[in-house]
Coordinates of C-alpha atoms and ligand atoms in Angstrom, one line a residue:
M5 CA 0.0 0.0 0.0
A6 CA 1.6 3.4 -1.1
E7 CA 2.0 6.2 1.5
L8 CA -0.9 8.6 1.7
H9 CA -0.6 12.4 2.4
L10 CA -3.6 14.5 3.7
V11 CA -3.8 17.6 1.6
P12 CA -6.3 20.4 2.4
A13 CA -8.8 20.9 -0.5
E14 CA -7.9 24.6 -1.0
R15 CA -4.2 23.7 -1.4
L16 CA -5.0 21.2 -4.1
H17 CA -7.3 23.7 -5.7
D18 CA -4.6 26.4 -5.8
A19 CA -2.1 23.8 -7.3
V20 CA -4.6 22.9 -10.1
V21 CA -5.2 26.6 -10.9
T22 CA -1.5 27.3 -10.9
I23 CA -0.8 24.4 -13.3
F24 CA -3.6 25.4 -15.8
L25 CA -2.7 29.1 -15.7
A26 CA 0.8 28.1 -16.6
A27 CA -0.5 25.8 -19.3
G28 CA -2.3 28.8 -20.9
S29 CA -5.9 28.6 -19.5
S30 CA -7.9 31.7 -18.7
A31 CA -8.5 32.3 -15.0
R32 CA -12.2 31.2 -15.4
E33 CA -11.1 28.0 -17.2
A34 CA -8.4 27.1 -14.6
G35 CA -10.9 27.8 -11.8
L36 CA -13.6 25.6 -13.4
I37 CA -11.1 22.7 -13.9
A38 CA -9.9 23.1 -10.3
D39 CA -13.5 23.3 -8.9
H40 CA -14.4 20.0 -10.7
V41 CA -11.4 17.8 -10.0
V42 CA -11.1 18.9 -6.3
E43 CA -14.8 18.3 -5.8
A44 CA -14.4 14.8 -7.3
N45 CA -11.7 14.2 -4.7
L46 CA -13.8 15.6 -1.9
R47 CA -16.7 13.4 -2.9
G48 CA -14.5 10.3 -2.7
H49 CA -14.0 9.8 -6.5
D50 CA -10.2 10.1 -6.6
S51 CA -10.4 8.4 -10.1
H52 CA -11.7 11.8 -11.4
G53 CA -9.8 14.1 -9.1
V54 CA -6.4 15.8 -9.3
G55 CA -4.9 12.5 -10.5
M56 CA -6.3 13.2 -13.9
L57 CA -4.0 16.3 -14.4
P58 CA -1.0 14.5 -16.0
A59 CA -3.4 12.9 -18.6
Y60 CA -5.0 16.3 -19.2
L61 CA -1.7 18.0 -19.9
R62 CA -0.6 15.2 -22.2
S63 CA -3.9 15.8 -24.1
V64 CA -3.2 19.5 -24.3
A65 CA 0.3 18.8 -25.7
A66 CA -1.2 16.3 -28.2
G67 CA -3.8 18.9 -29.3
G68 CA -6.7 16.7 -27.9
M69 CA -7.7 19.1 -25.1
R70 CA -8.2 22.6 -26.5
L71 CA -7.7 25.3 -23.9
N72 CA -9.9 28.5 -23.9
H73 CA -12.2 27.0 -26.6
T74 CA -15.8 28.3 -26.9
L75 CA -18.8 26.0 -27.0
R76 CA -20.9 26.3 -30.2
V77 CA -24.6 25.5 -30.6
A78 CA -24.7 23.5 -33.8
I79 CA -28.4 22.6 -33.9
D80 CA -31.3 24.2 -32.1
T81 CA -34.8 22.7 -32.7
G82 CA -36.3 24.5 -29.6
A83 CA -36.8 21.2 -27.7
M84 CA -33.3 20.1 -28.3
L85 CA -29.9 21.7 -28.5
V86 CA -26.8 20.0 -29.9
C87 CA -23.6 21.7 -28.8
D88 CA -20.2 21.1 -30.4
A89 CA -17.3 21.1 -28.0
D90 CA -14.6 20.1 -30.5
G91 CA -12.2 18.9 -27.8
G92 CA -12.7 22.0 -25.6
V93 CA -12.0 21.6 -21.9
G94 CA -14.7 19.3 -20.5
Q95 CA -15.1 21.2 -17.2
V96 CA -16.0 24.3 -19.2
M97 CA -17.9 22.7 -22.1
A98 CA -20.2 20.7 -19.9
H99 CA -20.8 23.7 -17.5
E100 CA -21.8 25.9 -20.4
A101 CA -24.0 23.2 -22.0
M102 CA -25.8 22.7 -18.7
E103 CA -26.3 26.5 -18.4
L104 CA -27.9 26.5 -21.8
G105 CA -30.1 23.5 -21.0
I106 CA -31.2 25.0 -17.6
A107 CA -32.2 28.3 -19.3
R108 CA -34.1 26.4 -22.0
A109 CA -35.9 24.1 -19.4
R110 CA -36.9 27.3 -17.4
E111 CA -38.6 28.6 -20.6
Q112 CA -40.2 25.4 -21.8
G113 CA -40.4 23.1 -18.8
S114 CA -37.9 20.7 -20.3
A115 CA -34.9 20.5 -22.6
I116 CA -32.6 18.0 -24.2
V117 CA -29.0 19.1 -24.6
S118 CA -26.4 17.1 -26.4
L119 CA -22.7 17.9 -25.9
R120 CA -20.6 16.5 -28.8
N121 CA -17.0 15.5 -28.7
S122 CA -15.9 17.3 -25.5
H123 CA -12.6 16.6 -23.8
H124 CA -13.2 14.5 -20.6
I125 CA -16.1 15.9 -18.5
G126 CA -15.0 14.1 -15.4
R127 CA -17.5 13.1 -12.7
I128 CA -21.0 13.2 -14.3
G129 CA -22.7 13.8 -10.9
H130 CA -21.1 17.3 -11.0
W131 CA -23.4 18.2 -14.0
A132 CA -26.5 16.8 -12.3
E133 CA -25.6 18.8 -9.2
Q134 CA -25.4 22.0 -11.4
C135 CA -28.9 21.2 -12.7
A136 CA -30.2 20.3 -9.2
A137 CA -28.8 23.6 -7.8
A138 CA -31.1 25.3 -10.4
G139 CA -34.1 23.2 -9.2
M140 CA -33.9 20.8 -12.2
V141 CA -34.3 17.1 -12.4
S142 CA -31.8 15.7 -14.9
L143 CA -30.7 12.5 -16.7
H144 CA -27.4 12.1 -18.4
F145 CA -26.2 9.3 -20.8
V146 CA -22.5 9.6 -21.6
N147 CA -20.3 7.9 -24.1
V148 CA -16.5 7.7 -23.8
A149 CA -14.4 7.6 -27.0
A150 CA -10.9 7.0 -25.8
G151 CA -9.8 3.5 -26.8
A152 CA -12.0 0.6 -25.6
Y153 CA -11.8 -0.5 -21.9
V154 CA -14.9 -2.7 -21.4
A155 CA -15.8 -6.1 -22.8
P156 CA -19.4 -6.6 -23.7
F157 CA -21.3 -9.1 -21.5
G158 CA -20.2 -12.4 -23.0
G159 CA -17.2 -10.9 -24.8
S160 CA -13.6 -11.3 -24.1
R161 CA -12.1 -8.1 -25.6
A162 CA -12.7 -4.5 -24.8
R163 CA -15.2 -2.9 -27.2
L164 CA -16.7 0.2 -25.4
G165 CA -15.7 2.8 -22.8
T166 CA -17.0 2.9 -19.2
N167 CA -20.1 5.0 -20.5
P168 CA -21.5 6.5 -17.3
F169 CA -25.2 7.1 -16.5
C170 CA -26.4 9.7 -14.0
A171 CA -29.7 11.0 -12.7
G172 CA -30.1 14.0 -10.3
F173 CA -33.2 15.0 -8.2
P174 CA -33.2 18.3 -6.2
R175 CA -34.4 18.2 -2.6
V176 CA -35.5 21.2 -0.5
G177 CA -32.9 22.4 2.0
I178 CA -30.7 19.3 1.6
D179 CA -28.2 18.0 -1.0
P180 CA -29.8 16.5 -4.1
L181 CA -30.2 12.8 -4.7
I182 CA -27.5 11.9 -7.2
V183 CA -27.4 8.5 -8.9
D184 CA -24.0 8.4 -10.8
F185 CA -22.0 5.4 -12.0
A186 CA -20.0 4.0 -14.8
T187 CA -21.7 1.1 -16.5
S188 CA -18.5 -1.0 -16.0
R189 CA -18.2 -2.7 -12.6
L190 CA -15.3 -0.3 -11.9
A191 CA -14.5 3.1 -13.5
A192 CA -11.2 2.9 -15.4
G193 CA -9.8 5.7 -13.2
K194 CA -10.4 3.5 -10.1
V195 CA -8.2 0.8 -11.7
R196 CA -5.5 3.4 -12.2
V197 CA -5.9 4.5 -8.5
A198 CA -5.6 0.9 -7.4
H199 CA -2.5 0.4 -9.6
N200 CA -0.9 3.5 -8.0
K201 CA -1.8 2.4 -4.5
G202 CA -0.5 -1.2 -5.2
V203 CA -3.8 -2.9 -4.2
Q204 CA -5.8 -5.7 -5.9
L205 CA -9.2 -5.3 -7.5
P206 CA -12.4 -7.1 -6.3
P207 CA -13.1 -10.4 -8.2
G208 CA -15.0 -10.3 -11.4
A209 CA -14.1 -6.7 -12.3
L210 CA -11.3 -7.2 -14.8
L211 CA -10.2 -9.7 -17.6
D212 CA -6.6 -10.0 -18.8
N213 CA -5.8 -9.6 -22.5
A214 CA -6.6 -13.3 -23.1
G215 CA -10.1 -12.8 -21.5
R216 CA -9.3 -14.5 -18.2
P217 CA -10.4 -13.1 -14.9
T218 CA -7.7 -11.3 -12.9
L219 CA -7.3 -9.2 -9.7
D220 CA -4.2 -7.4 -11.0
P221 CA -5.0 -3.7 -12.0
G222 CA -1.9 -3.6 -14.1
K223 CA -3.4 -6.0 -16.6
L224 CA -5.7 -3.1 -17.8
F225 CA -2.6 -1.2 -18.9
E226 CA -0.7 -4.0 -20.8
T227 CA -0.3 -4.1 -24.5
P228 CA -2.7 -5.2 -25.8
P229 CA -4.8 -4.1 -22.8
G230 CA -7.1 -6.2 -20.6
S231 CA -10.8 -5.3 -20.2
L232 CA -13.2 -4.3 -17.5
T233 CA -16.5 -6.1 -17.2
T234 CA -20.0 -4.5 -17.2
F235 CA -21.9 -4.0 -14.0
G236 CA -25.1 -6.1 -13.5
E237 CA -24.1 -8.5 -16.2
H238 CA -26.5 -8.2 -19.2
K239 CA -28.4 -5.2 -17.6
G240 CA -25.4 -3.0 -17.3
W241 CA -24.3 -4.1 -20.8
G242 CA -27.6 -2.8 -22.2
L243 CA -27.4 0.5 -20.4
M244 CA -23.8 0.9 -21.6
L245 CA -24.9 0.4 -25.1
A246 CA -27.8 2.9 -24.7
C247 CA -25.2 5.5 -23.5
E248 CA -23.1 4.9 -26.6
L249 CA -26.1 5.3 -28.9
L250 CA -27.8 8.2 -27.2
G251 CA -24.7 10.0 -26.1
A252 CA -22.9 9.8 -29.4
A253 CA -24.4 7.9 -32.4
L254 CA -27.8 9.7 -32.4
V255 CA -26.2 13.2 -32.6
G256 CA -23.2 12.5 -34.9
A257 CA -20.6 12.5 -32.2
R258 CA -17.6 10.1 -32.1
T259 CA -18.5 6.6 -31.1
Q260 CA -16.0 4.2 -29.6
H261 CA -16.2 2.1 -32.7
D262 CA -13.6 4.1 -34.5
A263 CA -11.8 5.6 -31.5
V264 CA -8.1 5.2 -31.2
A265 CA -6.2 4.6 -27.9
D266 CA -4.1 7.8 -28.2
G267 CA -4.5 8.9 -24.6
I268 CA -7.1 11.6 -25.5
I269 CA -10.4 11.1 -23.7
L270 CA -13.5 12.4 -25.5
N271 CA -17.0 12.4 -23.9
S272 CA -20.3 13.1 -25.5
M273 CA -23.3 13.5 -23.2
F274 CA -27.1 13.4 -23.9
S275 CA -28.8 15.3 -21.1
V276 CA -32.6 15.6 -20.4
I277 CA -33.4 18.5 -18.1
V278 CA -36.8 18.9 -16.5
A279 CA -38.1 22.0 -14.5
P280 CA -40.7 20.8 -12.0
E281 CA -41.4 24.5 -11.1
R282 CA -42.3 25.2 -14.7
L283 CA -44.6 22.1 -14.9
G284 CA -46.3 23.3 -11.7
T285 CA -45.4 20.0 -9.9
A286 CA -42.6 21.3 -7.8
A287 CA -44.4 21.2 -4.4
P288 CA -46.1 17.8 -4.8
F289 CA -42.9 16.3 -6.3
A290 CA -40.8 17.6 -3.4
S291 CA -43.2 16.1 -0.8
E292 CA -43.7 12.8 -2.7
L293 CA -39.9 12.4 -3.1
E294 CA -39.4 12.8 0.6
A295 CA -42.2 10.3 1.2
V296 CA -40.6 7.7 -1.1
L297 CA -37.2 8.2 0.5
G298 CA -38.7 7.8 4.0
W299 CA -40.6 4.6 2.8
V300 CA -37.5 3.0 1.2
Q301 CA -35.4 3.7 4.3
S302 CA -37.9 2.4 6.8
E303 CA -36.6 -1.2 6.9
V304 CA -33.0 -2.1 7.4
A305 CA -31.3 -5.4 6.9
D306 CA -29.8 -7.2 9.9
G307 CA -26.3 -5.9 10.7
R308 CA -26.7 -2.7 8.7
P309 CA -27.0 0.6 10.4
T310 CA -29.2 2.2 7.7
V311 CA -30.3 2.1 4.0
R312 CA -28.1 4.5 2.3
L313 CA -29.3 6.6 -0.6
P314 CA -27.5 7.3 -3.8
G315 CA -25.3 10.4 -3.0
D316 CA -24.9 9.5 0.7
P317 CA -21.3 8.1 0.3
E318 CA -20.2 11.2 -1.6
R319 CA -21.8 13.6 0.9
E320 CA -20.2 11.8 3.9
S321 CA -16.8 11.7 2.1
R322 CA -17.1 15.5 1.4
A323 CA -17.7 16.4 5.0
Q324 CA -14.9 14.1 6.2
R325 CA -12.3 15.3 3.7
L326 CA -13.1 18.9 4.1
A327 CA -12.4 18.5 7.8
A328 CA -9.4 16.2 7.6
G329 CA -7.9 16.8 4.2
I330 CA -7.9 14.8 1.0
P331 CA -5.8 11.6 1.1
V332 CA -3.4 11.7 -2.0
D333 CA -1.0 8.8 -2.5
A334 CA 2.7 9.6 -3.0
T335 CA 2.7 8.4 -6.7
T336 CA -0.1 10.8 -7.6
L337 CA 1.6 13.7 -5.7
E338 CA 4.8 13.0 -7.6
Q339 CA 2.9 12.9 -10.9
L340 CA 1.3 16.3 -10.0
V341 CA 4.6 17.9 -9.3
E342 CA 6.0 16.5 -12.6
A343 CA 2.9 17.8 -14.4
G344 CA 3.6 21.2 -12.9
R345 CA 7.2 21.1 -14.1
S346 CA 6.1 20.1 -17.6
V347 CA 4.4 23.6 -17.9
G348 CA 7.2 25.5 -16.1
V349 CA 5.9 25.5 -12.5
A350 CA 9.0 25.0 -10.4
R351 CA 7.2 24.6 -7.0
L352 CA 3.7 23.7 -6.3
G353 CA 3.9 23.6 -2.5
L354 CA 2.3 20.2 -2.2
I355 CA 5.1 18.0 -0.9
Ligands
LIG419 P1 -19.5 3.9 -7.8 O1 -19.4 2.5 -8.2 O2 -18.8 4.4 -6.7 O3 -21.1 4.2 -7.7 C1 -21.4 5.5 -7.4 C2 -22.9 5.6 -7.2 O4 -23.4 4.6 -6.3 C3 -23.3 7.0 -6.6 O5 -24.5 7.4 -7.0 C4 -23.2 6.6 -5.1 O6 -23.9 7.5 -4.3 C5 -23.9 5.3 -5.1 N1 -23.5 4.4 -4.0 C6 -22.3 3.9 -3.7 N2 -22.4 3.2 -2.6 C7 -23.7 3.1 -2.2 C8 -24.4 2.5 -1.1 N3 -23.8 1.7 -0.2 N4 -25.7 2.7 -1.0 C9 -26.3 3.5 -1.9 N5 -25.7 4.1 -2.9 C10 -24.4 3.9 -3.1 O7 -19.1 4.8 -9.1 P2 -18.3 4.5 -10.4 O8 -19.0 3.6 -11.3 O9 -16.9 4.0 -9.9 O10 -18.1 5.9 -11.0 C11 -17.3 6.9 -10.4 C12 -17.4 8.2 -11.1 O11 -16.8 8.1 -12.4 C13 -18.8 8.7 -11.4 O12 -18.8 10.0 -10.9 C14 -18.9 8.7 -12.9 O13 -19.7 9.8 -13.4 C15 -17.5 8.9 -13.3 N6 -17.2 8.4 -14.6 C16 -16.9 9.3 -15.6 C17 -16.5 8.9 -16.9 C18 -16.2 9.8 -18.0 O14 -15.8 9.4 -19.0 N7 -16.3 11.1 -17.7 C19 -16.5 7.5 -17.2 C20 -16.9 6.6 -16.2 C21 -17.2 7.0 -14.9

């Protein structure tokens, strides 16, 4: 197990801003990237936290992540917006697409927003939280075009990305309910984190490059690579495919079918945004949602303290990590320092 350092959230945030300013981002862009990756760490998803920075900078150098790019609305049918990101910074492109969708849903009661070919948009829950903060219910189907990582149910070779699905429901006076997961059993970033920490994977999550089950996270990064498995067997496989078709194929974005494993991560996202306020159902929806949550939590299995809701682990992690600091392994810290050096930052003040 690699050594862990506890780093205050604001120090990590400053480091990310410093690195992206040095790389050439505007202050707004550097701030949005830092907000997103540090929030992912706070919410316990280190796979989408500051550990992504070295990959992001490699993408910038390779021309796959375009700094200071402006989102463009390519199609507007009223009910649906299709936005071209053309490799723009995902943390900015998705933020702007959600702003457009929220404004449209405020006008019309609902909106569909497609984001095409953005650079990596990170933790999808972040975008559902942005919608929920504006009082919106939202659904997000996301494809990943970055070289295949996941074998189909019944397959032995990787064919699709970890295509996440997310749903967000605002609650009155309390954090929203956020359902947010990769359709693979493990997100690829979690395998990287396990590899960096030197720990094994749970059984059934990974196949080696001959299609045999393995616990060794390193098998995903061999040449040719191993493959992740889908969650929930055929059911997760079906949802993964729906993310590929809705997120990308339907709107002419890049599918995984012709993606190359060049280290550049593209995401396309199909989002449905609904405004209960505009539909006139906000008050009954809020009370029914609380009634449903009370009902589903009213019986607890033996030996369990409570039925946890989607979003509870992230909320608990956030409170704990804000108080104690974010645990960052030594390998990831070294990689951050090196990423800073690659854009001319001599000292980050992290180690
Ligand atoms: P995960 O397996 O940790 O599942 C997370 C979901 O399950 C959350 O909604 C969480 O609240 C809920 N949950 C976890 N434990 C629970 C419990 N005991 N009771 C009730 N609910 C519980 O997530 P993951 O599949 O590893 O995905 C991690 C992150 O990676 C997500 O934020 C996802 O959006 C992101 N992701 C992004 C991409 C991309 O290309 N941008 C690709 C894949 C995944």
